[in-house]
Coordinates of N, CA and C in Angstrom, one line a residue:
M1 N 50.9 117.7 124.9 CA 49.7 118.5 125.4 C 49.1 119.0 124.1
K2 N 47.6 119.4 124.6 CA 47.1 120.3 123.4 C 47.4 121.4 123.0
D3 N 47.0 121.9 122.0 CA 47.5 122.9 121.4 C 47.1 124.0 122.3
E4 N 45.9 124.3 122.9 CA 45.9 125.7 123.5 C 46.4 125.4 125.0
E5 N 47.3 124.2 125.4 CA 48.0 124.4 126.3 C 49.4 124.9 126.3
I6 N 50.0 124.5 124.8 CA 51.1 124.3 124.8 C 51.5 125.6 123.6
T7 N 50.7 126.1 122.8 CA 50.9 127.3 122.3 C 51.6 128.3 122.5
P8 N 52.9 129.1 122.1 CA 53.5 130.6 122.4 C 52.2 131.5 122.6
P9 N 52.6 132.3 123.8 CA 51.7 133.4 124.0 C 51.6 134.3 122.5
K10 N 50.1 135.0 122.0 CA 50.1 135.7 120.9 C 50.8 136.9 121.2
A11 N 51.4 137.7 120.3 CA 52.2 139.0 120.1 C 51.6 139.9 121.0
E12 N 52.8 140.3 122.1 CA 52.5 141.4 123.3 C 53.0 142.7 122.8
R13 N 52.4 143.6 123.1 CA 52.9 144.9 123.3 C 54.6 145.0 124.1
R14 N 55.3 145.4 123.4 CA 56.7 145.6 123.9 C 56.6 145.6 125.5
D15 N 56.2 146.4 126.3 CA 56.3 146.9 127.4 C 55.5 145.5 128.7
A16 N 54.4 145.1 127.7 CA 53.5 144.0 128.4 C 54.6 142.7 128.2
A17 N 55.4 142.4 127.1 CA 56.6 141.5 127.1 C 57.6 141.5 127.8
E18 N 58.1 142.5 128.3 CA 59.2 143.2 129.5 C 58.6 142.7 130.7
N19 N 57.4 143.2 131.2 CA 56.5 142.8 132.5 C 56.7 141.4 132.5
R20 N 56.3 140.6 131.6 CA 56.3 139.4 131.5 C 57.7 138.5 131.8
Q21 N 58.5 139.0 131.4 CA 60.1 138.5 131.5 C 60.5 138.8 133.0
R22 N 60.2 139.9 133.5 CA 60.8 140.2 134.5 C 60.0 139.8 135.8
I23 N 59.0 139.2 135.4 CA 57.9 138.5 136.5 C 58.7 137.2 136.6
L24 N 58.7 136.5 135.3 CA 59.2 135.1 135.0 C 60.7 135.1 136.0
N25 N 61.5 135.9 135.5 CA 62.8 136.0 136.3 C 62.9 136.2 137.4
A26 N 62.3 136.9 138.3 CA 61.8 137.3 139.5 C 61.0 135.9 140.3
A27 N 60.1 135.4 139.6 CA 59.7 134.1 140.2 C 60.6 132.9 140.4
L28 N 61.1 132.7 139.0 CA 62.1 131.7 139.0 C 63.2 131.8 140.2
Q29 N 64.0 133.3 140.4 CA 64.6 133.5 141.0 C 64.3 133.1 142.7
L30 N 63.2 133.4 143.2 CA 62.5 133.0 144.5 C 62.1 131.8 144.5
F31 N 61.5 131.1 143.6 CA 61.7 129.7 143.9 C 62.5 128.8 144.0
E32 N 63.7 129.1 143.3 CA 64.7 128.5 143.6 C 65.3 128.6 145.0
Q33 N 65.3 130.0 145.1 CA 65.9 130.1 146.9 C 65.2 129.7 147.5
H34 N 63.7 129.7 147.6 CA 62.8 129.5 148.8 C 61.7 128.3 148.8
G35 N 61.5 127.8 147.3 CA 60.6 126.9 147.1 C 59.4 127.5 147.0
V36 N 58.3 127.2 146.0 CA 57.4 127.7 145.8 C 56.3 128.1 146.9
E37 N 56.1 127.2 147.6 CA 55.3 127.3 148.6 C 55.4 128.5 149.6
Q38 N 56.7 128.9 150.1 CA 57.4 130.0 150.5 C 57.0 131.2 150.2
V39 N 57.1 131.5 148.6 CA 57.2 132.4 148.3 C 55.6 133.3 147.8
S40 N 55.6 134.7 148.1 CA 54.2 135.0 148.0 C 54.1 136.1 146.7
M41 N 52.7 136.3 146.2 CA 52.7 137.1 144.8 C 53.2 138.3 145.0
N42 N 53.1 139.1 146.4 CA 53.7 140.1 146.5 C 55.1 140.4 146.5
Q43 N 55.6 139.4 147.0 CA 57.5 139.2 146.9 C 57.9 139.1 145.6
I44 N 57.1 138.7 144.7 CA 57.2 138.3 142.8 C 57.4 139.9 142.6
A45 N 56.0 140.3 142.8 CA 56.1 141.8 142.4 C 57.3 142.5 142.8
A46 N 57.2 142.8 144.0 CA 58.5 143.6 144.6 C 60.0 143.4 143.9
L47 N 60.1 142.0 143.6 CA 61.5 141.8 143.1 C 61.5 142.1 141.3
A48 N 60.2 141.9 140.9 CA 60.4 142.3 139.5 C 59.8 143.5 139.3
Q49 N 59.6 144.6 140.4 CA 59.4 145.9 140.2 C 58.2 146.2 139.6
I50 N 57.2 145.5 139.7 CA 55.6 145.9 139.1 C 54.9 146.2 140.3
G51 N 53.7 146.5 139.8 CA 52.6 146.8 140.7 C 51.9 145.3 141.0
P52 N 51.5 145.3 142.0 CA 51.0 143.8 142.6 C 49.5 143.3 141.6
G53 N 49.0 144.8 141.1 CA 48.0 144.6 140.1 C 48.2 144.0 138.9
T54 N 49.5 144.8 138.2 CA 50.1 144.5 137.0 C 50.3 142.9 137.1
L55 N 50.4 142.2 138.4 CA 51.1 140.8 138.3 C 49.9 139.8 138.3
Y56 N 48.9 140.7 139.1 CA 47.3 139.5 138.8 C 46.9 139.6 137.5
R57 N 47.0 140.8 137.0 CA 46.4 140.8 136.1 C 46.7 139.9 134.6
R58 N 48.0 139.7 135.0 CA 48.5 138.4 134.2 C 48.7 137.1 134.6
Y59 N 48.6 137.0 136.0 CA 48.6 135.6 136.8 C 47.6 135.5 137.8
R60 N 47.0 134.7 137.7 CA 45.8 134.9 138.8 C 46.2 134.3 140.4
N61 N 47.5 133.2 139.8 CA 48.1 132.5 141.3 C 49.4 132.2 140.6
K62 N 50.3 131.6 141.8 CA 51.4 131.0 141.5 C 51.4 129.8 140.7
S63 N 50.4 129.3 140.3 CA 50.2 128.2 139.6 C 50.1 128.3 138.4
E64 N 49.8 129.4 138.0 CA 49.2 129.9 136.1 C 51.0 130.3 136.2
L65 N 51.5 131.0 137.2 CA 52.7 131.5 136.9 C 54.1 130.5 136.7
C66 N 53.8 129.4 137.5 CA 54.5 128.0 137.2 C 54.3 127.2 135.8
L67 N 53.1 127.3 135.6 CA 52.8 126.9 134.4 C 53.5 127.6 133.1
D68 N 53.4 128.9 133.4 CA 53.8 129.6 132.1 C 55.8 129.4 132.3
L69 N 56.3 129.0 133.4 CA 57.7 128.9 133.4 C 58.1 127.6 132.9
M70 N 57.1 126.5 133.2 CA 57.0 125.1 132.9 C 56.6 124.9 131.4
K71 N 56.2 125.8 130.5 CA 55.4 125.2 129.2 C 56.7 124.6 128.6
D72 N 57.7 125.4 128.1 CA 58.7 124.6 127.4 C 59.1 123.5 127.9
N73 N 59.1 123.3 129.1 CA 59.7 121.7 129.5 C 58.7 120.7 129.3
L74 N 57.4 121.3 129.6 CA 56.4 120.3 129.4 C 56.0 120.0 127.7
V75 N 56.2 120.8 127.0 CA 56.2 120.6 125.7 C 57.1 119.4 125.5
I76 N 58.7 119.7 125.7 CA 59.5 118.5 125.5 C 59.4 117.1 126.4
L77 N 58.6 117.3 127.2 CA 58.4 116.4 128.2 C 57.5 115.2 126.8
F78 N 56.5 115.9 126.7 CA 55.8 115.3 125.9 C 56.1 115.0 124.6
E79 N 56.8 115.6 123.9 CA 57.7 115.4 122.9 C 58.6 114.1 123.2
D80 N 59.1 114.3 124.4 CA 60.1 112.9 124.5 C 59.0 111.9 124.5
I81 N 57.9 111.8 125.3 CA 57.2 110.7 125.4 C 56.4 109.9 124.0
D82 N 56.3 111.1 123.4 CA 55.5 110.6 121.9 C 56.6 109.7 121.2
A83 N 57.9 110.7 121.4 CA 59.0 110.0 120.7 C 59.3 108.6 121.3
Y84 N 59.6 108.3 122.4 CA 59.4 106.7 123.1 C 58.6 105.8 122.6
L85 N 56.9 106.6 122.4 CA 56.3 105.3 122.2 C 56.1 105.2 120.6
E86 N 56.6 106.0 119.9 CA 57.1 105.5 118.6 C 58.0 104.8 118.4
Q87 N 59.4 104.9 119.1 CA 60.1 104.0 119.0 C 59.9 102.7 119.5
Q88 N 59.1 102.6 120.3 CA 58.9 101.2 121.3 C 57.1 100.9 120.8
R89 N 56.7 101.3 119.8 CA 55.4 101.1 119.6 C 55.3 99.5 119.4
D90 N 56.3 98.6 119.0 CA 56.2 97.3 119.0 C 56.4 96.5 120.2
D91 N 56.7 97.1 121.5 CA 56.6 96.4 122.8 C 55.3 96.6 123.3
S92 N 55.0 95.4 124.7 CA 54.2 95.3 125.1 C 53.5 96.6 125.7
P93 N 52.3 96.8 126.4 CA 51.6 98.1 126.7 C 52.2 98.4 128.4
S94 N 52.6 97.0 129.1 CA 53.4 97.4 130.1 C 54.7 97.9 129.8
S95 N 55.3 97.6 129.0 CA 56.7 97.7 129.1 C 56.6 99.4 128.3
R96 N 55.8 99.9 127.8 CA 55.6 100.9 127.1 C 55.4 102.1 128.5
L97 N 54.1 101.6 129.3 CA 53.8 102.3 130.3 C 54.9 102.3 131.4
K98 N 55.7 101.5 131.5 CA 56.9 101.5 132.8 C 57.8 102.7 132.0
G99 N 58.1 102.5 130.8 CA 59.2 103.6 129.9 C 58.6 105.2 130.4
I100 N 57.2 105.3 130.1 CA 56.6 106.7 130.1 C 57.1 107.1 131.8
L101 N 56.4 105.7 132.6 CA 56.7 106.5 134.2 C 58.2 106.9 134.6
G102 N 59.1 106.1 133.8 CA 60.5 106.6 133.6 C 61.1 107.7 133.4
L103 N 60.5 108.4 132.3 CA 60.3 109.7 131.6 C 59.9 110.6 133.0
F104 N 58.7 110.1 133.1 CA 57.8 111.3 133.9 C 58.9 111.4 135.5
I105 N 59.4 110.3 136.1 CA 59.7 110.5 137.3 C 61.3 111.0 137.0
R106 N 61.9 111.3 135.8 CA 63.2 111.9 135.5 C 62.9 113.0 135.6
F107 N 61.7 113.6 135.0 CA 61.2 114.8 135.0 C 61.1 115.6 136.1
R108 N 60.4 114.8 137.1 CA 60.0 114.9 138.5 C 61.0 115.7 138.9
E109 N 62.3 114.6 139.2 CA 63.4 115.2 139.9 C 63.9 116.4 139.3
K110 N 64.0 117.0 138.2 CA 64.5 117.8 137.5 C 63.4 119.1 138.0
K111 N 62.6 119.1 137.9 CA 61.9 120.2 138.1 C 60.5 119.9 139.4
A112 N 61.3 119.3 140.3 CA 60.0 119.2 141.3 C 59.6 120.3 141.8
Q113 N 60.3 121.7 142.0 CA 59.3 123.0 142.7 C 58.3 123.1 141.8
L114 N 58.9 123.5 140.5 CA 57.8 124.2 139.6 C 56.9 123.1 139.5
L115 N 57.0 122.1 139.3 CA 55.9 120.9 139.1 C 55.0 121.0 140.1
K116 N 55.2 121.0 141.3 CA 54.5 121.0 142.4 C 53.8 122.4 142.5
G117 N 54.3 123.5 142.0 CA 53.5 124.5 141.9 C 52.2 124.6 141.1
V118 N 52.5 124.0 139.9 CA 51.7 123.9 138.8 C 50.3 122.6 139.3
E119 N 51.1 121.7 140.3 CA 49.9 120.7 140.7 C 49.2 121.1 141.9
D120 N 49.7 121.9 142.9 CA 48.8 122.6 143.7 C 47.7 123.7 143.3
S121 N 47.5 123.9 142.0 CA 46.8 125.0 141.6 C 45.4 125.0 141.9
S122 N 44.7 123.8 141.9 CA 43.1 123.3 142.4 C 42.9 123.6 143.8
S123 N 44.1 123.1 144.4 CA 43.8 123.1 146.0 C 43.9 124.5 146.4
M124 N 44.6 125.3 145.9 CA 45.2 126.8 146.6 C 43.9 127.9 146.4
N125 N 43.5 127.7 145.0 CA 42.6 128.5 144.6 C 41.2 128.3 143.7
R126 N 41.0 126.8 144.2 CA 39.6 126.7 143.7 C 39.2 125.5 144.8
P127 N 39.5 125.9 146.1 CA 39.2 124.8 147.3 C 38.0 123.9 147.2
N128 N 36.9 124.7 146.6 CA 36.1 123.5 146.3 C 35.7 122.6 145.4
S129 N 36.6 122.8 144.5 CA 36.6 122.2 143.3 C 38.0 120.8 142.9
R130 N 37.5 120.2 142.4 CA 38.6 118.9 142.4 C 39.0 118.8 141.0
T131 N 38.9 119.9 140.4 CA 39.4 119.8 139.0 C 41.1 119.6 138.9
K132 N 41.6 118.8 137.9 CA 42.8 118.8 137.8 C 43.3 119.9 136.4
G133 N 44.6 119.9 136.6 CA 44.9 120.8 135.6 C 45.6 120.1 134.1
P134 N 45.7 120.3 133.1 CA 46.4 120.2 131.8 C 47.4 119.0 131.6
L135 N 48.5 119.1 132.8 CA 49.4 117.9 132.8 C 48.7 116.8 133.5
Y136 N 47.9 116.8 134.3 CA 47.4 115.6 134.8 C 46.5 115.2 133.7
H137 N 45.8 115.9 132.8 CA 44.8 115.3 132.2 C 45.6 114.2 130.8
E138 N 46.7 115.5 130.5 CA 47.5 114.5 129.4 C 47.9 113.1 129.7
L139 N 48.5 113.4 131.0 CA 49.2 112.0 131.6 C 48.1 110.8 131.5
H140 N 47.3 111.5 132.2 CA 45.7 110.7 132.5 C 45.4 109.8 131.1
E141 N 44.8 110.6 130.1 CA 45.0 110.0 129.0 C 45.6 109.0 128.5
L142 N 47.1 109.2 128.5 CA 47.9 108.4 128.2 C 48.0 107.0 128.9
L143 N 47.7 106.8 130.0 CA 47.7 106.0 131.2 C 46.7 105.2 130.9
V144 N 45.4 105.7 130.7 CA 44.2 105.0 130.2 C 44.0 104.1 128.8
Q145 N 44.7 104.6 128.1 CA 45.1 104.1 126.8 C 45.7 102.6 127.0
L146 N 47.2 102.9 127.5 CA 48.2 102.1 127.9 C 47.3 101.0 128.6
F147 N 46.7 101.2 129.6 CA 45.8 100.3 131.0 C 44.9 99.6 129.8
D148 N 44.3 100.1 128.8 CA 42.9 99.7 128.1 C 43.8 98.5 127.2
E149 N 45.0 98.9 126.9 CA 45.6 97.7 125.9 C 45.8 96.6 126.7
M150 N 46.2 96.7 127.9 CA 46.9 95.8 128.7 C 45.5 95.2 128.9
L151 N 44.8 95.6 129.1 CA 43.2 94.4 129.6 C 42.9 93.9 128.4
A152 N 43.1 94.7 127.2 CA 42.8 93.7 126.1 C 43.8 92.5 125.6
V153 N 44.8 92.6 126.0 CA 45.9 91.5 125.8 C 45.7 90.5 126.9
S154 N 45.3 90.8 128.2 CA 44.9 89.9 128.9 C 43.6 89.1 129.2
G155 N 42.6 89.8 128.0 CA 41.3 89.3 128.0 C 40.7 89.5 129.1
Q156 N 41.0 90.1 129.9 CA 40.0 91.0 131.1 C 39.4 92.3 130.9
T157 N 38.2 92.4 131.9 CA 37.7 93.8 131.9 C 38.1 94.6 133.1
Q158 N 38.7 94.3 134.2 CA 38.7 94.6 135.6 C 40.4 94.5 135.5
P159 N 41.0 95.8 136.2 CA 40.2 97.1 137.0 C 40.0 98.1 135.9
N160 N 39.2 98.9 136.5 CA 38.8 100.0 135.7 C 39.9 100.6 135.2
S161 N 40.1 101.1 134.0 CA 41.3 102.1 133.6 C 41.4 103.3 133.7
V162 N 40.1 103.8 133.9 CA 40.0 105.3 134.4 C 40.5 105.4 136.2
F163 N 39.9 104.6 136.5 CA 40.2 104.5 138.1 C 41.7 104.1 138.2
R164 N 42.1 103.1 137.9 CA 43.7 102.9 137.6 C 44.7 104.0 137.6
A165 N 44.3 104.6 136.1 CA 44.9 105.9 136.2 C 45.1 106.9 137.2
D166 N 43.9 107.3 137.5 CA 43.7 108.4 138.9 C 44.6 107.5 139.9
M167 N 44.4 106.3 140.1 CA 45.2 105.9 141.5 C 46.7 106.2 141.4
L168 N 47.1 105.7 139.8 CA 48.7 106.0 139.6 C 49.1 107.4 139.8
L169 N 48.2 108.1 139.3 CA 48.9 109.5 139.1 C 48.7 110.2 140.4
S170 N 47.8 109.6 141.5 CA 48.0 109.8 142.5 C 49.3 109.8 143.4
G171 N 49.6 108.4 142.9 CA 50.8 107.5 143.6 C 52.4 108.7 143.2
I172 N 52.1 109.4 142.0 CA 53.3 109.9 141.9 C 53.2 111.9 141.5
S173 N 52.3 112.0 142.5 CA 51.8 113.5 142.5 C 53.0 114.0 143.9
S174 N 53.2 115.2 143.5 CA 54.0 115.9 144.3 C 54.2 115.5 145.7
D175 N 52.9 115.5 146.2 CA 52.9 115.2 147.7 C 53.2 113.8 148.2
S176 N 52.8 113.0 147.0 CA 53.0 111.7 147.4 C 54.4 110.9 147.1
Y177 N 54.9 111.8 146.0 CA 56.3 111.4 145.6 C 57.0 111.7 146.6
L178 N 57.2 112.8 146.9 CA 57.9 114.1 147.7 C 58.0 113.2 149.2
F179 N 56.9 112.6 149.6 CA 56.7 111.8 150.9 C 57.7 110.7 150.8
Q180 N 57.5 110.2 149.5 CA 58.1 108.6 149.7 C 60.1 108.8 149.3
R181 N 60.3 109.9 148.5 CA 61.6 110.5 148.7 C 62.0 110.8 150.2
E182 N 61.7 112.1 150.8 CA 62.1 112.5 151.7 C 61.7 111.9 153.2
V183 N 60.7 111.3 153.3 CA 60.3 110.6 154.5 C 60.7 109.0 154.6
R184 N 60.2 108.4 153.4 CA 60.5 106.7 153.5 C 61.7 106.6 152.7
G185 N 62.6 107.8 152.4 CA 64.2 107.5 152.0 C 64.4 106.7 150.6
Y186 N 63.5 106.8 149.9 CA 63.4 105.5 148.6 C 64.3 106.4 147.3
T187 N 65.1 105.6 146.3 CA 65.5 106.6 145.4 C 64.4 106.5 144.2
P188 N 64.8 107.3 143.2 CA 63.5 107.4 142.1 C 63.7 106.3 141.8
E189 N 64.5 105.0 141.5 CA 64.5 104.0 141.0 C 63.6 103.1 141.6
I190 N 63.7 103.3 143.0 CA 63.0 102.1 143.8 C 61.7 102.4 143.7
I191 N 61.4 103.9 143.6 CA 59.8 104.2 143.7 C 59.2 104.0 142.2
L192 N 60.0 104.2 140.9 CA 59.6 103.4 140.0 C 59.5 101.9 140.2
E193 N 60.2 101.3 140.4 CA 60.1 99.7 140.4 C 58.6 99.9 141.4
Q194 N 58.6 100.2 142.7 CA 57.2 99.8 143.6 C 55.9 100.5 142.7
I195 N 56.1 101.4 142.2 CA 55.0 101.8 141.1 C 54.6 100.9 140.3
C196 N 55.6 100.6 139.7 CA 55.1 99.3 138.5 C 54.6 98.0 139.1
T197 N 55.4 97.7 140.1 CA 55.0 96.3 140.7 C 53.5 96.4 141.1
T198 N 53.0 97.7 141.9 CA 51.7 98.0 142.2 C 50.9 98.2 141.3
F199 N 51.2 98.7 140.1 CA 49.8 99.4 139.2 C 50.1 98.2 137.7
I200 N 51.0 97.9 137.6 CA 51.2 97.2 136.1 C 51.2 95.6 136.5
S201 N 50.3 95.1 135.8 CA 50.2 93.3 136.2 C 51.0 92.7 134.6
E202 N 51.7 91.7 134.8 CA 52.4 91.2 133.6 C 51.6 89.8 133.1
N203 N 50.4 90.2 133.1 CA 49.5 89.5 131.8 C 49.8 88.6 130.5

């Protein structure tokens, strides 16, 4: 991810650092017990034993809180993706794309609640905005590069790589992915297979 999204926070006063850790611990405990959607910011403040104003000064919403909880995990995810792409640099773009999707789906399975909280930020807090978060943009950039490579190999100019990447990411967003897992009953392996069949041509 880009530097401004993954670098550790600047040095904090001791009391601010302690408050931050109490908030993160309380949020993680509540999220694991009840799920992100069912937990309010006031519940987090109460468990952390801080005032709501203190909480909102640090985190404007649950999404920012989830992103802070996720930060180290997101760094590891993109390090794993970078390492995979380096190791498999001689593979076809379609093969590398499948590998990236496999890594992301395994990550989603492990961090489902927090990842949903991160992805829900725009709709919860900026209802008139369709802006996506940093995780979306990082993955989108990777997908567009690989789709462009696939088009170059095939000698084609369509479909549009940006649109294709948007549609693929919609298919593996939390709402869509959890619907396939919980309502359709598909395993992560079947979802990965179907995503690849739908979005990756073998030209």
